[in-house]
PDB file of C-alpha atoms in Angstrom:
ATOM      1  CA  UNK A1340     142.012  71.431 129.350  1.00 48.00           C
ATOM      2  CA  UNK A1341     144.112  71.543 126.224  1.00 46.00           C
ATOM      3  CA  UNK A1342     145.657  68.512 124.599  1.00 45.00           C
ATOM      4  CA  UNK A1343     149.453  68.058 124.614  1.00 43.00           C
ATOM      5  CA  UNK A1344     149.528  68.824 120.885  1.00 42.00           C
ATOM      6  CA  UNK A1345     147.780  72.145 121.424  1.00 41.00           C
ATOM      7  CA  UNK A1346     150.185  73.046 124.213  1.00 39.00           C
ATOM      8  CA  UNK A1347     153.320  72.103 122.269  1.00 38.00           C
ATOM      9  CA  UNK A1348     152.070  74.106 119.271  1.00 37.00           C
ATOM     10  CA  UNK A1349     152.727  77.345 121.174  1.00 35.00           C
ATOM     11  CA  UNK A1350     156.138  78.511 120.091  1.00 33.00           C
ATOM     12  CA  UNK A1351     156.513  82.259 120.610  1.00 33.00           C
ATOM     13  CA  UNK A1352     154.280  83.244 123.542  1.00 37.00           C
ATOM     14  CA  UNK A1353     154.363  86.500 125.481  1.00 39.00           C
ATOM     15  CA  UNK A1354     155.229  86.643 129.179  1.00 43.00           C
ATOM     16  CA  UNK A1355     158.308  85.748 131.158  1.00 42.00           C
ATOM     17  CA  UNK A1356     159.561  83.329 133.771  1.00 46.00           C
ATOM     18  CA  UNK A1357     162.122  83.671 136.511  1.00 53.00           C
ATOM     19  CA  UNK A1358     165.779  83.916 135.674  1.00 57.00           C
ATOM     20  CA  UNK A1359     166.652  80.292 136.626  1.00 56.00           C
ATOM     21  CA  UNK A1360     164.384  78.827 133.967  1.00 59.00           C
ATOM     22  CA  UNK A1361     165.461  81.397 131.390  1.00 58.00           C
ATOM     23  CA  UNK A1362     169.097  80.609 132.105  1.00 60.00           C
ATOM     24  CA  UNK A1363     168.582  76.868 131.849  1.00 61.00           C
ATOM     25  CA  UNK A1364     166.471  76.861 128.687  1.00 67.00           C
ATOM     26  CA  UNK A1365     166.920  80.193 126.993  1.00 71.00           C
ATOM     27  CA  UNK A1366     164.386  83.005 126.942  1.00 76.00           C
ATOM     28  CA  UNK A1367     162.295  81.711 124.028  1.00 80.00           C
ATOM     29  CA  UNK A1368     161.880  78.215 125.493  1.00 80.00           C
ATOM     30  CA  UNK A1369     161.095  79.597 128.961  1.00 75.00           C
ATOM     31  CA  UNK A1370     158.405  81.845 127.494  1.00 81.00           C
ATOM     32  CA  UNK A1371     156.958  78.929 125.529  1.00 84.00           C
ATOM     33  CA  UNK A1372     156.749  76.783 128.656  1.00 83.00           C
ATOM     34  CA  UNK A1373     155.158  79.588 130.646  1.00 82.00           C
ATOM     35  CA  UNK A1374     152.547  80.289 127.982  1.00 87.00           C
ATOM     36  CA  UNK A1375     151.785  76.587 127.478  1.00 89.00           C
ATOM     37  CA  UNK A1376     151.169  76.154 131.197  1.00 87.00           C
ATOM     38  CA  UNK A1377     148.988  79.265 131.288  1.00 89.00           C
ATOM     39  CA  UNK A1378     147.052  78.082 128.242  1.00 91.00           C
ATOM     40  CA  UNK A1379     146.379  74.751 129.978  1.00 89.00           C
ATOM     41  CA  UNK A1380     145.226  76.495 133.154  1.00 87.00           C
ATOM     42  CA  UNK A1381     148.362  76.029 135.251  1.00 85.00           C
ATOM     43  CA  UNK A1382     150.850  78.375 136.899  1.00 82.00           C
ATOM     44  CA  UNK A1383     154.312  77.967 138.376  1.00 81.00           C
ATOM     45  CA  UNK A1384     154.323  78.555 142.124  1.00 84.00           C
ATOM     46  CA  UNK A1385     156.950  78.337 144.857  1.00 85.00           C
ATOM     47  CA  UNK A1386     157.167  75.181 146.981  1.00 85.00           C
ATOM     48  CA  UNK A1387     156.950  77.292 150.128  1.00 89.00           C
ATOM     49  CA  UNK A1388     154.522  80.218 150.519  1.00 91.00           C
ATOM     50  CA  UNK A1389     156.161  83.631 150.385  1.00 91.00           C
ATOM     51  CA  UNK A1390     155.631  86.246 153.074  1.00 93.00           C
ATOM     52  CA  UNK A1391     153.293  88.108 150.708  1.00 93.00           C
ATOM     53  CA  UNK A1392     151.268  84.921 150.227  1.00 92.00           C
ATOM     54  CA  UNK A1393     150.966  84.403 153.987  1.00 94.00           C
ATOM     55  CA  UNK A1394     149.790  87.994 154.419  1.00 95.00           C
ATOM     56  CA  UNK A1395     147.280  87.568 151.573  1.00 94.00           C
ATOM     57  CA  UNK A1396     145.917  84.406 153.220  1.00 95.00           C
ATOM     58  CA  UNK A1397     145.522  86.237 156.523  1.00 95.00           C
ATOM     59  CA  UNK A1398     143.808  89.193 154.835  1.00 96.00           C
ATOM     60  CA  UNK A1399     141.457  86.906 152.896  1.00 95.00           C
ATOM     61  CA  UNK A1400     140.559  84.930 156.017  1.00 95.00           C
ATOM     62  CA  UNK A1401     139.955  88.126 157.962  1.00 96.00           C
ATOM     63  CA  UNK A1402     137.645  89.504 155.252  1.00 96.00           C
ATOM     64  CA  UNK A1403     135.784  86.207 154.787  1.00 96.00           C
ATOM     65  CA  UNK A1404     135.489  84.939 158.364  1.00 95.00           C
ATOM     66  CA  UNK A1405     136.330  87.937 160.547  1.00 95.00           C
ATOM     67  CA  UNK A1406     139.389  86.107 161.879  1.00 95.00           C
ATOM     68  CA  UNK A1407     142.811  85.981 160.285  1.00 91.00           C
ATOM     69  CA  UNK A1408     144.451  82.608 159.736  1.00 93.00           C
ATOM     70  CA  UNK A1409     147.932  82.330 161.232  1.00 93.00           C
ATOM     71  CA  UNK A1410     151.091  81.664 159.249  1.00 94.00           C
ATOM     72  CA  UNK A1411     151.095  78.063 160.491  1.00 95.00           C
ATOM     73  CA  UNK A1412     147.596  77.455 159.124  1.00 93.00           C
ATOM     74  CA  UNK A1413     148.296  79.198 155.827  1.00 94.00           C
ATOM     75  CA  UNK A1414     151.609  77.352 155.419  1.00 94.00           C
ATOM     76  CA  UNK A1415     149.992  73.984 156.178  1.00 94.00           C
ATOM     77  CA  UNK A1416     147.142  74.659 153.771  1.00 93.00           C
ATOM     78  CA  UNK A1417     149.577  75.695 151.019  1.00 91.00           C
ATOM     79  CA  UNK A1418     151.694  72.580 151.461  1.00 91.00           C
ATOM     80  CA  UNK A1419     148.614  70.334 151.493  1.00 92.00           C
ATOM     81  CA  UNK A1420     147.271  71.878 148.291  1.00 90.00           C
ATOM     82  CA  UNK A1421     150.574  71.722 146.420  1.00 88.00           C
ATOM     83  CA  UNK A1422     151.132  68.127 147.581  1.00 88.00           C
ATOM     84  CA  UNK A1423     147.636  67.210 146.357  1.00 89.00           C
ATOM     85  CA  UNK A1424     148.605  68.282 142.836  1.00 83.00           C
ATOM     86  CA  UNK A1425     150.928  65.271 142.748  1.00 79.00           C
ATOM     87  CA  UNK A1426     147.879  63.026 143.129  1.00 76.00           C
ATOM     88  CA  UNK A1427     146.139  64.688 140.158  1.00 68.00           C
ATOM     89  CA  UNK A1428     148.700  63.447 137.644  1.00 59.00           C
TER      90      UNK A1428
END
């Protein structure tokens, strides 16, 4: 993991974020935040799994175990994992 000083040192990174963050901070700041998070090993994810994420979970489960996980299971797993990140701080 990178130190806060190393993360803050990134000023003009490549990449892009969603429009809400760009609008709130400006494109350059949004890119800097995105790159700093990536550099530290983090990503920005939605609070709720998207339909594509639920399908990917089902496909992965089917390939790994021969049985697809349902949306309820995938949704519960996603929420448990994202909630657990709050305990890592």
